[in-house]
């Protein structure tokens, strides 16, 4: 399939806004990035943030990240995806409002690309809304098409996963990327692993194949509050995106919300000896793991004659870590059933 046919197929997945807030299919995007420098043609490549609801969204961190940005920053619609082709409404039944025995409204189901300006007026693209249930291949092709047409440079995807960590310790952001230089300041999994698929991960793969820089940022949310709003995860994800994309984001409201939730959690710990015991055990596990990682980083400066760990050795170490987490989760579940 040639480029023209690929463009036509991808275009069926979305509709462009008119007039578009940025110039597509032209040598530069100066209207959006005037005076910022960057690319050789005088236009800066735009960063793109992908924040899809429905997968790896513990603590509602990902969905809250996109809603916070759209509420706090100036933005304009760029493209709207055709959700009737991508969403299985039976799996995500939108809420319907009945007033005085009459159906009057239903929740809007959307999947959109916006041009957003940070607090300094610097633009970036935000892809947000429900994760597609269907046609992941066509959807990811469409995202690649939009990224190419909009002269996107780097694409960051947000995830949030429940982990056996306490809320009383600093929240960890782990990362994966197409270029290791992008994630030097983050925790990483230095081994081969298999995780459940997602539309955002499929899109990362396609973007990588087309030469775009990609980074995935995952917040580690305490598993016992994964179903509740956890603003610290949202805050840390947006801080991480701001750093890698060089964008200034408004975060004070999230910081205040974080303090409120932390006070609530502390009150619950003080009121329940059972909860306090669980949190204390997680603290010891967290501290031990952080110390192990610190020593590992120090040991990476190998002594003369010291062998570098093989991929198999690193993989075995990670499998042991996952098994340890699984055993502890199983033990916690057994204790809850006994009680």
Short mmCIF file of C-alpha atoms in Angstrom, two decimals:
data_model
loop_
_atom_site.label_atom_id
_atom_site.label_comp_id
_atom_site.label_asym_id
_atom_site.label_seq_id
_atom_site.Cartn_x
_atom_site.Cartn_y
_atom_site.Cartn_z
CA UNK A 1 0.00 0.00 0.00
CA UNK A 2 1.52 3.35 -1.00
CA UNK A 3 1.56 6.50 1.14
CA UNK A 4 -1.51 8.00 -0.53
CA UNK A 5 -3.64 4.94 0.13
CA UNK A 6 -2.33 4.72 3.72
CA UNK A 7 -3.36 8.35 4.27
CA UNK A 8 -6.82 7.67 2.86
CA UNK A 9 -7.32 4.58 5.06
CA UNK A 10 -6.09 6.34 8.19
CA UNK A 11 -8.25 9.37 7.46
CA UNK A 12 -11.39 7.28 7.70
CA UNK A 13 -10.71 6.93 11.43
CA UNK A 14 -10.94 10.65 12.19
CA UNK A 15 -12.32 13.98 11.02
CA UNK A 16 -10.23 17.16 11.02
CA UNK A 17 -11.52 20.35 12.60
CA UNK A 18 -11.96 23.35 10.31
CA UNK A 19 -10.23 25.68 10.48
CA UNK A 20 -7.40 23.62 11.94
CA UNK A 21 -5.45 25.26 14.81
CA UNK A 22 -2.18 24.06 13.26
CA UNK A 23 -1.04 23.67 9.68
CA UNK A 24 -0.86 20.11 8.42
CA UNK A 25 0.95 18.75 5.37
CA UNK A 26 3.20 21.79 5.01
CA UNK A 27 6.95 22.34 5.39
CA UNK A 28 6.49 24.07 8.76
CA UNK A 29 4.00 24.59 11.57
CA UNK A 30 5.05 28.17 12.27
CA UNK A 31 1.51 29.28 13.15
CA UNK A 32 1.66 27.04 16.21
CA UNK A 33 5.30 27.47 17.17
CA UNK A 34 6.23 30.96 15.96
CA UNK A 35 9.53 32.17 17.33
CA UNK A 36 10.38 29.02 19.25
CA UNK A 37 13.08 27.67 16.93
CA UNK A 38 13.84 23.96 16.89
CA UNK A 39 13.66 22.27 13.52
CA UNK A 40 15.84 23.32 10.62
CA UNK A 41 12.91 25.00 8.89
CA UNK A 42 12.35 27.30 11.88
CA UNK A 43 9.49 25.29 13.37
CA UNK A 44 9.73 23.24 16.53
CA UNK A 45 8.57 19.64 16.46
CA UNK A 46 5.53 19.24 18.68
CA UNK A 47 5.44 16.78 21.57
CA UNK A 48 2.30 14.65 21.81
CA UNK A 49 0.75 13.29 25.01
CA UNK A 50 -1.43 10.17 24.82
CA UNK A 51 -3.79 9.70 27.78
CA UNK A 52 -6.45 7.08 27.01
CA UNK A 53 -9.06 5.92 29.52
CA UNK A 54 -9.76 2.24 30.06
CA UNK A 55 -6.37 0.54 30.40
CA UNK A 56 -3.82 0.80 33.21
CA UNK A 57 -5.61 3.69 34.90
CA UNK A 58 -5.19 2.86 38.60
CA UNK A 59 -6.24 5.77 40.77
CA UNK A 60 -7.89 7.32 37.69
CA UNK A 61 -4.50 8.96 37.17
CA UNK A 62 -4.53 8.92 33.36
CA UNK A 63 -8.10 10.12 32.85
CA UNK A 64 -7.59 12.81 35.52
CA UNK A 65 -4.40 13.97 33.79
CA UNK A 66 -6.18 14.70 30.51
CA UNK A 67 -9.22 16.31 32.16
CA UNK A 68 -6.96 18.50 34.31
CA UNK A 69 -4.99 19.76 31.30
CA UNK A 70 -8.12 20.53 29.29
CA UNK A 71 -9.69 22.35 32.25
CA UNK A 72 -6.59 24.36 33.14
CA UNK A 73 -5.01 25.24 29.79
CA UNK A 74 -6.00 26.96 26.56
CA UNK A 75 -6.79 24.33 23.93
CA UNK A 76 -8.33 23.89 20.49
CA UNK A 77 -9.69 20.74 18.81
CA UNK A 78 -7.58 19.33 15.98
CA UNK A 79 -9.27 16.04 15.08
CA UNK A 80 -12.12 13.85 16.32
CA UNK A 81 -12.01 10.08 15.98
CA UNK A 82 -15.11 8.23 14.79
CA UNK A 83 -16.02 6.46 18.01
CA UNK A 84 -18.84 4.47 16.40
CA UNK A 85 -16.13 2.53 14.56
CA UNK A 86 -13.83 2.16 17.58
CA UNK A 87 -15.93 1.76 20.73
CA UNK A 88 -18.02 -1.23 21.82
CA UNK A 89 -20.79 0.60 23.69
CA UNK A 90 -21.89 -2.62 25.37
CA UNK A 91 -18.60 -2.78 27.25
CA UNK A 92 -18.61 0.96 28.08
CA UNK A 93 -22.30 1.76 28.38
CA UNK A 94 -22.58 5.57 28.59
CA UNK A 95 -24.76 6.99 31.32
CA UNK A 96 -28.25 8.07 30.28
CA UNK A 97 -30.25 10.78 32.08
CA UNK A 98 -33.98 10.25 32.60
CA UNK A 99 -35.87 13.30 33.86
CA UNK A 100 -39.58 13.21 34.70
CA UNK A 101 -40.00 9.83 32.98
CA UNK A 102 -38.31 11.10 29.82
CA UNK A 103 -34.88 10.33 28.34
CA UNK A 104 -33.23 13.72 28.04
CA UNK A 105 -29.48 13.19 27.72
CA UNK A 106 -26.59 10.72 27.56
CA UNK A 107 -22.88 10.94 28.33
CA UNK A 108 -20.76 12.09 25.43
CA UNK A 109 -18.31 9.43 24.22
CA UNK A 110 -15.28 11.07 22.65
CA UNK A 111 -11.76 10.39 21.44
CA UNK A 112 -10.10 13.62 20.35
CA UNK A 113 -6.81 15.27 19.50
CA UNK A 114 -6.34 18.79 20.90
CA UNK A 115 -3.69 21.44 20.50
CA UNK A 116 -2.89 22.62 24.03
CA UNK A 117 -0.71 25.55 25.11
CA UNK A 118 1.26 25.36 28.36
CA UNK A 119 1.50 28.23 30.84
CA UNK A 120 4.21 29.83 28.69
CA UNK A 121 2.17 29.54 25.50
CA UNK A 122 4.21 26.65 24.11
CA UNK A 123 2.07 24.10 22.23
CA UNK A 124 1.74 20.34 22.47
CA UNK A 125 -0.81 17.83 21.22
CA UNK A 126 -3.08 15.86 23.57
CA UNK A 127 -4.82 12.66 22.45
CA UNK A 128 -7.44 11.78 25.05
CA UNK A 129 -10.71 9.95 25.51
CA UNK A 130 -11.79 6.33 25.69
CA UNK A 131 -9.35 3.65 24.59
CA UNK A 132 -10.67 1.99 21.41
CA UNK A 133 -12.18 -1.47 21.84
CA UNK A 134 -11.92 -2.20 18.12
CA UNK A 135 -9.61 -1.67 15.14
CA UNK A 136 -6.42 -1.03 17.08
CA UNK A 137 -4.39 -1.39 13.90
CA UNK A 138 -6.37 1.23 12.00
CA UNK A 139 -6.44 3.52 15.03
CA UNK A 140 -2.68 3.37 15.54
CA UNK A 141 -2.13 3.97 11.82
CA UNK A 142 -4.32 7.06 12.11
CA UNK A 143 -2.30 8.35 15.09
CA UNK A 144 0.92 7.84 13.11
CA UNK A 145 -0.67 9.73 10.22
CA UNK A 146 -1.64 12.65 12.45
CA UNK A 147 1.79 12.69 14.08
CA UNK A 148 3.51 12.77 10.69
CA UNK A 149 1.22 15.46 9.30
CA UNK A 150 1.57 17.60 12.42
CA UNK A 151 5.37 17.28 12.57
CA UNK A 152 5.36 15.59 15.97
CA UNK A 153 8.78 14.77 17.38
CA UNK A 154 8.24 12.86 20.63
CA UNK A 155 5.15 10.98 21.84
CA UNK A 156 4.61 10.28 25.56
CA UNK A 157 1.95 7.79 26.73
CA UNK A 158 0.61 7.71 30.29
CA UNK A 159 -0.20 4.58 32.28
CA UNK A 160 -0.99 3.87 35.94
CA UNK A 161 -0.70 0.43 37.55
CA UNK A 162 -1.64 -0.96 40.98
CA UNK A 163 1.48 -2.07 42.84
CA UNK A 164 2.35 -3.37 46.30
CA UNK A 165 3.65 0.00 47.49
CA UNK A 166 2.60 2.20 50.44
CA UNK A 167 1.07 5.67 50.12
CA UNK A 168 3.55 6.89 52.75
CA UNK A 169 6.54 6.64 50.42
CA UNK A 170 7.44 8.66 47.29
CA UNK A 171 5.42 7.53 44.29
CA UNK A 172 7.53 5.77 41.68
CA UNK A 173 7.32 6.53 37.97
CA UNK A 174 8.78 3.77 35.80
CA UNK A 175 9.43 4.28 32.12
CA UNK A 176 10.12 2.56 28.82
CA UNK A 177 11.20 4.30 25.64
CA UNK A 178 12.45 3.95 22.09
CA UNK A 179 15.71 5.62 23.19
CA UNK A 180 17.30 4.80 26.54
CA UNK A 181 18.58 8.38 26.85
CA UNK A 182 14.97 9.51 27.41
CA UNK A 183 14.57 7.47 30.60
CA UNK A 184 17.86 7.88 32.42
CA UNK A 185 16.10 9.66 35.31
CA UNK A 186 13.33 7.06 35.71
CA UNK A 187 13.00 3.58 37.13
CA UNK A 188 13.18 0.96 34.39
CA UNK A 189 12.66 -2.79 33.93
CA UNK A 190 15.98 -3.93 32.49
CA UNK A 191 14.74 -7.26 31.16
CA UNK A 192 12.33 -8.77 28.67
CA UNK A 193 8.71 -8.95 29.82
CA UNK A 194 5.23 -9.53 28.41
CA UNK A 195 2.28 -7.36 29.51
CA UNK A 196 -1.38 -7.25 28.39
CA UNK A 197 -1.84 -5.33 25.16
CA UNK A 198 -3.46 -1.93 24.82
CA UNK A 199 -4.29 0.51 22.05
CA UNK A 200 -1.70 2.95 23.41
CA UNK A 201 0.99 0.24 23.39
CA UNK A 202 0.06 -0.74 19.83
CA UNK A 203 0.35 2.91 18.87
CA UNK A 204 3.79 3.14 20.52
CA UNK A 205 4.93 0.17 18.44
CA UNK A 206 3.71 1.73 15.19
CA UNK A 207 5.25 5.10 16.04
CA UNK A 208 8.59 3.42 16.79
CA UNK A 209 8.54 1.71 13.40
CA UNK A 210 7.98 5.05 11.70
CA UNK A 211 10.92 6.71 13.44
CA UNK A 212 9.17 8.71 16.16
CA UNK A 213 10.65 8.97 19.64
CA UNK A 214 8.29 7.40 22.18
CA UNK A 215 8.25 7.15 25.95
CA UNK A 216 5.78 5.39 28.23
CA UNK A 217 5.37 6.68 31.79
CA UNK A 218 3.75 4.43 34.42
CA UNK A 219 2.72 5.57 37.90
CA UNK A 220 2.94 2.92 40.64
CA UNK A 221 -0.27 3.34 42.68
CA UNK A 222 -0.82 1.62 46.07
CA UNK A 223 -2.97 -1.39 45.23
CA UNK A 224 -5.35 -0.83 48.14
CA UNK A 225 -6.52 2.52 46.75
CA UNK A 226 -6.28 1.74 43.03
CA UNK A 227 -10.05 2.08 42.54
CA UNK A 228 -10.20 5.55 44.14
CA UNK A 229 -8.97 8.87 42.83
CA UNK A 230 -5.28 9.23 43.67
CA UNK A 231 -4.12 12.74 42.70
CA UNK A 232 -0.46 12.09 43.53
CA UNK A 233 -0.26 9.68 40.59
CA UNK A 234 -1.78 12.30 38.28
CA UNK A 235 0.61 14.94 39.60
CA UNK A 236 3.73 12.81 39.18
CA UNK A 237 2.77 11.71 35.67
CA UNK A 238 2.25 15.30 34.54
CA UNK A 239 5.48 16.39 36.19
CA UNK A 240 7.29 13.63 34.30
CA UNK A 241 5.69 14.63 30.99
CA UNK A 242 6.57 18.27 31.60
CA UNK A 243 10.19 17.29 32.11
CA UNK A 244 10.58 15.09 29.04
CA UNK A 245 8.58 17.43 26.78
CA UNK A 246 9.97 20.70 28.19
CA UNK A 247 6.50 22.06 28.92
CA UNK A 248 5.34 24.10 31.94
CA UNK A 249 2.09 22.69 33.33
CA UNK A 250 -0.19 24.14 36.05
CA UNK A 251 -0.04 21.69 38.96
CA UNK A 252 -0.87 23.67 42.13
CA UNK A 253 -4.48 22.46 42.22
CA UNK A 254 -3.27 18.85 42.08
CA UNK A 255 -0.78 19.53 44.87
CA UNK A 256 -3.58 20.80 47.11
CA UNK A 257 -5.75 17.80 46.24
CA UNK A 258 -2.82 15.50 47.01
CA UNK A 259 -2.51 17.00 50.52
CA UNK A 260 -6.24 16.53 51.15
CA UNK A 261 -6.19 12.87 50.12
CA UNK A 262 -3.01 12.18 52.10
CA UNK A 263 -4.67 13.57 55.24
CA UNK A 264 -7.69 11.33 54.65
CA UNK A 265 -5.49 8.27 54.23
CA UNK A 266 -3.51 9.10 57.36
CA UNK A 267 -6.74 9.39 59.35
CA UNK A 268 -7.79 5.93 58.14
CA UNK A 269 -4.43 4.45 59.12
CA UNK A 270 -4.64 5.95 62.60
CA UNK A 271 -8.19 4.66 63.06
CA UNK A 272 -7.43 1.05 62.05
CA UNK A 273 -4.68 -1.13 63.47
CA UNK A 274 -5.24 -3.62 60.65
CA UNK A 275 -4.62 -0.96 57.99
CA UNK A 276 -1.62 0.35 59.90
CA UNK A 277 -0.09 -3.14 59.98
CA UNK A 278 -0.50 -3.57 56.22
CA UNK A 279 1.00 -0.14 55.49
CA UNK A 280 3.93 -0.83 57.82
CA UNK A 281 4.70 -4.11 56.05
CA UNK A 282 4.58 -2.37 52.66
CA UNK A 283 6.91 0.33 53.94
CA UNK A 284 9.51 -2.25 54.94
CA UNK A 285 9.19 -3.97 51.55
CA UNK A 286 9.46 -0.65 49.69
CA UNK A 287 12.51 0.46 51.67
CA UNK A 288 14.24 -2.87 51.13
CA UNK A 289 13.59 -2.71 47.38
CA UNK A 290 14.87 0.87 47.14
CA UNK A 291 18.03 -0.13 49.01
CA UNK A 292 18.52 -3.10 46.69
CA UNK A 293 18.16 -0.86 43.65
CA UNK A 294 20.59 1.69 45.13
CA UNK A 295 23.20 -1.00 45.67
CA UNK A 296 22.61 -2.34 42.19
CA UNK A 297 23.26 1.10 40.68
CA UNK A 298 26.48 1.37 42.68
CA UNK A 299 27.54 -2.09 41.55
CA UNK A 300 27.00 -1.12 37.93
CA UNK A 301 30.43 0.49 38.18
CA UNK A 302 32.06 -2.88 37.65
CA UNK A 303 35.34 -3.77 39.21
CA UNK A 304 38.15 -5.03 36.95
CA UNK A 305 37.38 -8.56 35.85
CA UNK A 306 33.78 -8.44 37.08
CA UNK A 307 31.26 -9.95 34.66
CA UNK A 308 28.27 -8.02 33.35
CA UNK A 309 24.95 -9.75 34.24
CA UNK A 310 23.43 -11.57 31.28
CA UNK A 311 19.94 -10.96 29.96
CA UNK A 312 18.88 -14.32 31.37
CA UNK A 313 20.17 -13.37 34.83
CA UNK A 314 18.33 -10.05 34.75
CA UNK A 315 15.16 -11.77 33.53
CA UNK A 316 15.39 -14.33 36.33
CA UNK A 317 15.80 -11.55 38.88
CA UNK A 318 12.71 -9.76 37.60
CA UNK A 319 10.66 -12.97 37.57
CA UNK A 320 11.68 -13.56 41.19
CA UNK A 321 10.56 -10.03 42.06
CA UNK A 322 7.15 -10.54 40.42
CA UNK A 323 6.76 -13.91 42.13
CA UNK A 324 7.51 -12.28 45.47
CA UNK A 325 4.84 -9.65 44.86
CA UNK A 326 2.36 -12.35 43.80
CA UNK A 327 3.02 -14.42 46.93
CA UNK A 328 2.56 -11.41 49.20
CA UNK A 329 -0.68 -10.40 47.47
CA UNK A 330 -1.95 -13.97 47.85
CA UNK A 331 -1.06 -13.96 51.52
CA UNK A 332 -2.87 -10.66 52.04
CA UNK A 333 -5.98 -12.07 50.32
CA UNK A 334 -5.91 -15.20 52.51
CA UNK A 335 -5.68 -13.07 55.65
CA UNK A 336 -8.64 -10.96 54.56
CA UNK A 337 -10.72 -14.09 53.88
CA UNK A 338 -9.80 -15.53 57.31
CA UNK A 339 -10.86 -12.29 58.96
#
